[in-house]
PDB file of C-alpha atoms in Angstrom:
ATOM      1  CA  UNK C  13      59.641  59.011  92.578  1.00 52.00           C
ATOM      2  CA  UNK C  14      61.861  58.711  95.709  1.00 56.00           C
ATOM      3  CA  UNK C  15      64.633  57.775  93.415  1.00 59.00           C
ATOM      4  CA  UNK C  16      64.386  61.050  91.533  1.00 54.00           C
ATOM      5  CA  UNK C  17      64.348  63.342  95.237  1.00 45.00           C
ATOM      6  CA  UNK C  18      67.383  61.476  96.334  1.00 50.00           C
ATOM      7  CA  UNK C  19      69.047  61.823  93.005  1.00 44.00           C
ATOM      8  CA  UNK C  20      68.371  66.109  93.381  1.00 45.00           C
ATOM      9  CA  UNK C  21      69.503  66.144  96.828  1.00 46.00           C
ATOM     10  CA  UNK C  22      72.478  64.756  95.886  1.00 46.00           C
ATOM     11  CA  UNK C  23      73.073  67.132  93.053  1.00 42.00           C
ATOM     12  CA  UNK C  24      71.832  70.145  94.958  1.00 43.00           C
ATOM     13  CA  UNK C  25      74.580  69.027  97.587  1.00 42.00           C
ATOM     14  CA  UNK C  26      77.114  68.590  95.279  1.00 42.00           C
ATOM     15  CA  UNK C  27      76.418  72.271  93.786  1.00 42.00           C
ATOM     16  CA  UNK C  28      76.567  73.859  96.953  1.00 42.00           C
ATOM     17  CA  UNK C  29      79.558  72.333  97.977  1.00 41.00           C
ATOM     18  CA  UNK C  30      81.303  72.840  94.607  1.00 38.00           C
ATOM     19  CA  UNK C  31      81.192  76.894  94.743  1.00 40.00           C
ATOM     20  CA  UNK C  32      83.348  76.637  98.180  1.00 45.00           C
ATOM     21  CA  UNK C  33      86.590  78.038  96.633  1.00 59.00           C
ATOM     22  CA  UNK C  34      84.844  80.695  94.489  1.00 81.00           C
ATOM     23  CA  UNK C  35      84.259  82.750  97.671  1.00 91.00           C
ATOM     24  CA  UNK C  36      85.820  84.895  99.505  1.00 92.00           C
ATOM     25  CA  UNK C  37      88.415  84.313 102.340  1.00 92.00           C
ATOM     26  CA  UNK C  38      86.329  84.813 105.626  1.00 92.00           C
ATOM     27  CA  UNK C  39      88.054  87.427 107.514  1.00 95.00           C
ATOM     28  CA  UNK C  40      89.680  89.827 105.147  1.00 95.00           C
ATOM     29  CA  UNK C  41      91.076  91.980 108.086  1.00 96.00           C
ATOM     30  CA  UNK C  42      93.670  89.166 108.683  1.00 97.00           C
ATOM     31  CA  UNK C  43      96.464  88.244 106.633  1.00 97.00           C
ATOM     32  CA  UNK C  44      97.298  85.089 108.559  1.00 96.00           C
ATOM     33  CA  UNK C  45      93.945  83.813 108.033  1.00 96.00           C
ATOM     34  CA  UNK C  46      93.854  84.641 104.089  1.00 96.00           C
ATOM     35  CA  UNK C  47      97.207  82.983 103.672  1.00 95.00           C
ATOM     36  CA  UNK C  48      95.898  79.699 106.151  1.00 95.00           C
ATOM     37  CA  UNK C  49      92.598  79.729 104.200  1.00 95.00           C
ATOM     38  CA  UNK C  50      93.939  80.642 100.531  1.00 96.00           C
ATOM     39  CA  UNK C  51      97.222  78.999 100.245  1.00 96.00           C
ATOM     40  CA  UNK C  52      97.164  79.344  96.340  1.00 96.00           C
ATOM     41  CA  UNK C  53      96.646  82.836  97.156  1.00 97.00           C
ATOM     42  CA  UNK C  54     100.001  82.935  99.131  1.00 96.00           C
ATOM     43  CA  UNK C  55     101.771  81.081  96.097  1.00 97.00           C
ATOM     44  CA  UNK C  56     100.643  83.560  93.477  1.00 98.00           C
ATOM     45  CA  UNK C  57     101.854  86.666  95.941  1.00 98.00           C
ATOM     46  CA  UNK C  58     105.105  85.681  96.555  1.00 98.00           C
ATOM     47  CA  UNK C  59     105.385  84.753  92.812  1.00 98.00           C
ATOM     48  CA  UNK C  60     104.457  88.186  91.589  1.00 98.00           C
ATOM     49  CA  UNK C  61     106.817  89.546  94.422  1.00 98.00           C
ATOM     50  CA  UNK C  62     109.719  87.792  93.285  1.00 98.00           C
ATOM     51  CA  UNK C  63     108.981  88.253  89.667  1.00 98.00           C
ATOM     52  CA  UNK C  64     107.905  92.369  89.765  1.00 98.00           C
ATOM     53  CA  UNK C  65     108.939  93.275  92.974  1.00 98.00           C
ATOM     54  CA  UNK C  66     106.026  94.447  94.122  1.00 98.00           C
ATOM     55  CA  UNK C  67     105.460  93.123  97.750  1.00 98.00           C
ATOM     56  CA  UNK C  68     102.983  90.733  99.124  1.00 98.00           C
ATOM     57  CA  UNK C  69     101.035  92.948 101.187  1.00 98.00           C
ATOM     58  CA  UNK C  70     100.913  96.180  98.538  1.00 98.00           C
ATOM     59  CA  UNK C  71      99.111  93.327  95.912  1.00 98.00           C
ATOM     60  CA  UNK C  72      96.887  92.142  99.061  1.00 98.00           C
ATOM     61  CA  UNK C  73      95.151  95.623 100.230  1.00 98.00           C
ATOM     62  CA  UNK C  74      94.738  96.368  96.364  1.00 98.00           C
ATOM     63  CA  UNK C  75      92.879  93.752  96.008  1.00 97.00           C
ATOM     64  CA  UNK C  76      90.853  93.985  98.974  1.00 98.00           C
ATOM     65  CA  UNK C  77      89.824  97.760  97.816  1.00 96.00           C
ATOM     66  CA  UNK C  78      89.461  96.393  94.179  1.00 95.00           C
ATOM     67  CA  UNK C  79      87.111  93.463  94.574  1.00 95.00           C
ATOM     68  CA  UNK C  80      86.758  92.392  98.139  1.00 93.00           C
ATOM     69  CA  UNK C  81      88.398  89.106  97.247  1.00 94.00           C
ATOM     70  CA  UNK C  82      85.413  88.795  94.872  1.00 94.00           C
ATOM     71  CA  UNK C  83      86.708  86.584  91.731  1.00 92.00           C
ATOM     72  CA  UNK C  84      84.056  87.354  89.777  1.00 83.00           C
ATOM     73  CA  UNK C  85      83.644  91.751  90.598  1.00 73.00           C
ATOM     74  CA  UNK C  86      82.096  94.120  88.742  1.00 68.00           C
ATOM     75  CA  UNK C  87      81.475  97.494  89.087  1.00 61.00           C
ATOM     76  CA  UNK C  88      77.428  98.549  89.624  1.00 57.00           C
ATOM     77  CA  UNK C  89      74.886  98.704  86.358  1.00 48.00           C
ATOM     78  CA  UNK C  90      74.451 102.380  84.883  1.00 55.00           C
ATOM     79  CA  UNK C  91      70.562 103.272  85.089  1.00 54.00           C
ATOM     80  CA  UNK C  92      68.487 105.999  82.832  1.00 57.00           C
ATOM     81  CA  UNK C  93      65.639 107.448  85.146  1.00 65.00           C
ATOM     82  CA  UNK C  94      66.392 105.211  88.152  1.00 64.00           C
ATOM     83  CA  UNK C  95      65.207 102.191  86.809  1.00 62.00           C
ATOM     84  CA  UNK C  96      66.517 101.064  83.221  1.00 64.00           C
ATOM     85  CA  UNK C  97      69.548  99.215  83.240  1.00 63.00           C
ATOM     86  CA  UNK C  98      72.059 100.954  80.698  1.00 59.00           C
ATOM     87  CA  UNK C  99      75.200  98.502  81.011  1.00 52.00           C
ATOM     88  CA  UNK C 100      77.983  98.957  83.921  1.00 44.00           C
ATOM     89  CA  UNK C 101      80.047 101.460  84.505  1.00 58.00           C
ATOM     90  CA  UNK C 102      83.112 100.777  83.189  1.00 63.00           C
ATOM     91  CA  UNK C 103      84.832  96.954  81.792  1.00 70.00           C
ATOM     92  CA  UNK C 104      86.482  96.470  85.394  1.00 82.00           C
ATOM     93  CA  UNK C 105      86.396  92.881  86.414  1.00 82.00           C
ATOM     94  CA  UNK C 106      87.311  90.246  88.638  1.00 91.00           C
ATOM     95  CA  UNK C 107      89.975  90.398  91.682  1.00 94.00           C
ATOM     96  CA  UNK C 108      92.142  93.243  90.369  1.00 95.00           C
ATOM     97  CA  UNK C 109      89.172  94.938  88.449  1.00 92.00           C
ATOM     98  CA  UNK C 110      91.426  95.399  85.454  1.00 91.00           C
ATOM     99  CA  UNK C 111      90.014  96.967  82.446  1.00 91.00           C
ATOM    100  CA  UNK C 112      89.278  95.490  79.609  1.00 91.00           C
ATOM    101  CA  UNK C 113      91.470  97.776  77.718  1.00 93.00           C
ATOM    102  CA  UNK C 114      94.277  97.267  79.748  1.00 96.00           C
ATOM    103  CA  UNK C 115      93.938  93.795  80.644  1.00 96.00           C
ATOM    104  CA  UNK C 116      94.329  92.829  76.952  1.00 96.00           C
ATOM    105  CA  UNK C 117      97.604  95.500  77.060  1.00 97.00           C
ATOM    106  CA  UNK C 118      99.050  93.419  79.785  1.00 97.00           C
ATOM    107  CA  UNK C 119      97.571  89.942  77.932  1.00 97.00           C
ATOM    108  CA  UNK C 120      99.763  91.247  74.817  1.00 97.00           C
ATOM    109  CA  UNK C 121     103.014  92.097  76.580  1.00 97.00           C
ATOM    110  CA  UNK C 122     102.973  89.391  78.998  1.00 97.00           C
ATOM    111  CA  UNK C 123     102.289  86.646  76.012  1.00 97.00           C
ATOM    112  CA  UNK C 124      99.602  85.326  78.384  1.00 96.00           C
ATOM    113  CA  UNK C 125      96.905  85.004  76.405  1.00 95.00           C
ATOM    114  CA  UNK C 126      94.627  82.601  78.212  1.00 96.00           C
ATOM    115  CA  UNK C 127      94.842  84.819  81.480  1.00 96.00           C
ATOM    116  CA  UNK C 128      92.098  85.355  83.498  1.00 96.00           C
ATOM    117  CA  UNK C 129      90.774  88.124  84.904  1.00 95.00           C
ATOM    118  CA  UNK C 130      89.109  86.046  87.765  1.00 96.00           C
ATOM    119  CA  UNK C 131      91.706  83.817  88.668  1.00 97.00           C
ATOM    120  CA  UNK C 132      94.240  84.889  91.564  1.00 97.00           C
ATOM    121  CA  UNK C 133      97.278  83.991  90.237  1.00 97.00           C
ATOM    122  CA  UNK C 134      96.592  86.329  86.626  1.00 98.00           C
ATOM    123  CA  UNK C 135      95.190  88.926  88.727  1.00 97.00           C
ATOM    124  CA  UNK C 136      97.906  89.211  91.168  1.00 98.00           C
ATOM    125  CA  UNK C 137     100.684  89.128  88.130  1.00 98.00           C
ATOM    126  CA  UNK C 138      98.466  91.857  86.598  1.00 98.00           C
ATOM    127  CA  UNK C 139      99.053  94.132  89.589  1.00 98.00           C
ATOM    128  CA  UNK C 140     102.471  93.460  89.391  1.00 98.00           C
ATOM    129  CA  UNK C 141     102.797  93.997  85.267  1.00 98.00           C
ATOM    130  CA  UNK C 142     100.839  97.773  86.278  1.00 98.00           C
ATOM    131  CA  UNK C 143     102.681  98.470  89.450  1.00 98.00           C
ATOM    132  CA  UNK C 144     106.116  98.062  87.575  1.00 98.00           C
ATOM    133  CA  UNK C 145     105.058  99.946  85.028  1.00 98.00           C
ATOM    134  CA  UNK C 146     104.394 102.674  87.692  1.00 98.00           C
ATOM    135  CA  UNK C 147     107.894 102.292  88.903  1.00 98.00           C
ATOM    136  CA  UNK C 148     109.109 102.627  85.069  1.00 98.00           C
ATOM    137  CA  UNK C 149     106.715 105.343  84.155  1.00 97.00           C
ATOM    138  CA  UNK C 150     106.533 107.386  86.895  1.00 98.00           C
ATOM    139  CA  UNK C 151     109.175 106.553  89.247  1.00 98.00           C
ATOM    140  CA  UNK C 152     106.947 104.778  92.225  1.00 98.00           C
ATOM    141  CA  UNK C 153     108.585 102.541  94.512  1.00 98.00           C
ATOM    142  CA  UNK C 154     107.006  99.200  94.675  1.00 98.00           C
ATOM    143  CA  UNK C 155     106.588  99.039  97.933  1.00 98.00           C
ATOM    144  CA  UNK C 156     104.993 102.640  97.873  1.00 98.00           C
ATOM    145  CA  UNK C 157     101.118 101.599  98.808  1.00 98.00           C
ATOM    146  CA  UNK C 158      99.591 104.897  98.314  1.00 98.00           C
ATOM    147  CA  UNK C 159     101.375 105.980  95.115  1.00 98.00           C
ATOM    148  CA  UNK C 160     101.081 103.013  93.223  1.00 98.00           C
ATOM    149  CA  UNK C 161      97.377 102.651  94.114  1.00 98.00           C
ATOM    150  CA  UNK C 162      96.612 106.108  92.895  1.00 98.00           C
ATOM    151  CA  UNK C 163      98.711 105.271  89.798  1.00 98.00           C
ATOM    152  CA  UNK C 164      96.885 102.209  89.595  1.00 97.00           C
ATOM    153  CA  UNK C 165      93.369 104.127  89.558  1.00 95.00           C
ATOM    154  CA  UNK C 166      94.060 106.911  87.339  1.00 96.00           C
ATOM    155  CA  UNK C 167      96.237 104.992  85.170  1.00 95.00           C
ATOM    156  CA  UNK C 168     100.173 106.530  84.452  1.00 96.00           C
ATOM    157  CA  UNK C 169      99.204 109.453  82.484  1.00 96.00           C
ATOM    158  CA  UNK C 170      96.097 110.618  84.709  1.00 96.00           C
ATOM    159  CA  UNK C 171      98.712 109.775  87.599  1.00 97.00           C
ATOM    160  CA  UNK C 172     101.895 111.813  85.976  1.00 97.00           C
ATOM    161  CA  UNK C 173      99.295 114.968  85.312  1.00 97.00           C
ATOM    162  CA  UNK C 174      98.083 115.028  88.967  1.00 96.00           C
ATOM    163  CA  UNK C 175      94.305 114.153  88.311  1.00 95.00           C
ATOM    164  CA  UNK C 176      93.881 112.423  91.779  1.00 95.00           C
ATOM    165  CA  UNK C 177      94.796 115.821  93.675  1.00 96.00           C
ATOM    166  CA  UNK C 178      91.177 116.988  92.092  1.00 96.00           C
ATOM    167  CA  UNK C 179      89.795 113.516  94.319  1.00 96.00           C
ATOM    168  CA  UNK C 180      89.558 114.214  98.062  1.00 97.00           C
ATOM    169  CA  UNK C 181      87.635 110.457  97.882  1.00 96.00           C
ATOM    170  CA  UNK C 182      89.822 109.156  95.898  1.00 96.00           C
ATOM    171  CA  UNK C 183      93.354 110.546  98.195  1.00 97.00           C
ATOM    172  CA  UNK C 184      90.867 108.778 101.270  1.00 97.00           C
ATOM    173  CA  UNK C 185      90.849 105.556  99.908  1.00 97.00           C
ATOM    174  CA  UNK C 186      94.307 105.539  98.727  1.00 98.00           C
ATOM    175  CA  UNK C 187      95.144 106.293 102.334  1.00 98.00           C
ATOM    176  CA  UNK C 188      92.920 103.717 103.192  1.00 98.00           C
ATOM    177  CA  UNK C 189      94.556 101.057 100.712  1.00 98.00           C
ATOM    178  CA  UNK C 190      97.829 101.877 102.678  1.00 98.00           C
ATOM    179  CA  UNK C 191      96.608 101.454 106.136  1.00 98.00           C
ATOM    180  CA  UNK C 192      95.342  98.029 104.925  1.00 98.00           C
ATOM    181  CA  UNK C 193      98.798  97.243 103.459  1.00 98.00           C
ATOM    182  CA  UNK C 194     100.317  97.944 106.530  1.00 98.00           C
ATOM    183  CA  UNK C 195      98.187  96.028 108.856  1.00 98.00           C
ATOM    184  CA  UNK C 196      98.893  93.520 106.197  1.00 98.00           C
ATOM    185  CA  UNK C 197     102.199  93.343 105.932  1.00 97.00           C
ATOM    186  CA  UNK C 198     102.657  93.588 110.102  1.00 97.00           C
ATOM    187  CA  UNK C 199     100.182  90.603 110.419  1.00 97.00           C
ATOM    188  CA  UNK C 200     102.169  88.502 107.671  1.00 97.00           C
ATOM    189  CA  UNK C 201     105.298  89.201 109.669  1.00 94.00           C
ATOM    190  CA  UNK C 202     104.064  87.693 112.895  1.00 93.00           C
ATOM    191  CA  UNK C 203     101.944  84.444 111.195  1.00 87.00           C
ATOM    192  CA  UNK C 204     103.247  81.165 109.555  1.00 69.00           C
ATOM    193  CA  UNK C 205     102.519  80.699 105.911  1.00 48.00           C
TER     194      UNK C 205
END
């Protein structure tokens, strides 16, 4: 019987320390510490930068607002009454919160077809793909924070007709995103990465 407990325990401890790298970075308000603490992180933002131009800290603070850092996000379940469970509210998932939609869109004219939504390195050359396409489309700089994350919310043609100037929650948080993506980008300047 003792055999059995010890075996458990050392499962259980093995699951709980397995999950480590699923979560989080611990203090999202600093860059330095994301990029000590998620190096891979660091790797796939530079890589996006060089490849789409879109800058390190713009792909950050969109991911912060997006997910949280949350691999796995997904937007809250739709309820009938207050109490029955009707699906979510839209596909968005993982760290960019890309929808389904356009995620296979991106899937198709990338050519990467095993992608993941909830791994860093897709998710951060997804921003990139959409953010470019924002430059293309409708003529956003890159480096552009609020623009391209209102772009990035309405998508190019809710963007191009205006639909966010309806949003006074939506302008707030866009603001927001760029505040966060230049605290970012002054914190990045002044660490080692």
């Amino acid at each position: 019987m003792s055999r059995i407990l010890i075996v458990l325990f050392g499962v259980l401890l093995l699951a709980s320390c397995g999950g480590g790298s699923k979560q989080p970075p611990s203090k999202l308000n600093d860059a330095c510490s994301i990029a000590r603490e998620r190096p891979d992180y660091m790797k796939a933002f530079k890589s996006t930068e060089r490849k789409w131009g879109v800058p390190v800290h713009v792909q950050m603070a969109t991911i912060y607002q997006e997910s949280r850092y949350k691999h796995d996000a997904r937007t809250p379940h739709k309820y009938v009454l207050g109490v029955i469970p009707m699906g979510r509210q839209s596909s968005a998932y993982g760290f960019s919160q890309a929808l389904d939609g356009t995620w296979d869109e991106y899937q198709r004219e990338t050519g990467k077809r095993r992608a993941k939504r909830d791994r860093i390195r897709d998710a951060s050359d997804f921003i990139g793909w959409y953010m470019n396409k924002s430059h293309q489309r409708n003529g956003i700089h890159p480096s552009d924070t609020r623009n391209q994350y209102l772009a990035y919310h309405e998508g190019h043609t809710g963007y191009a007709r205006g639909s966010h100037y309806s949003k006074t929650w939506l302008l707030n948080v866009a603001n927001d995103v760029d505040a966060r993506a230049k605290l970012y980008q002054a914190q990045l300047s002044g660490c080692r990465h």
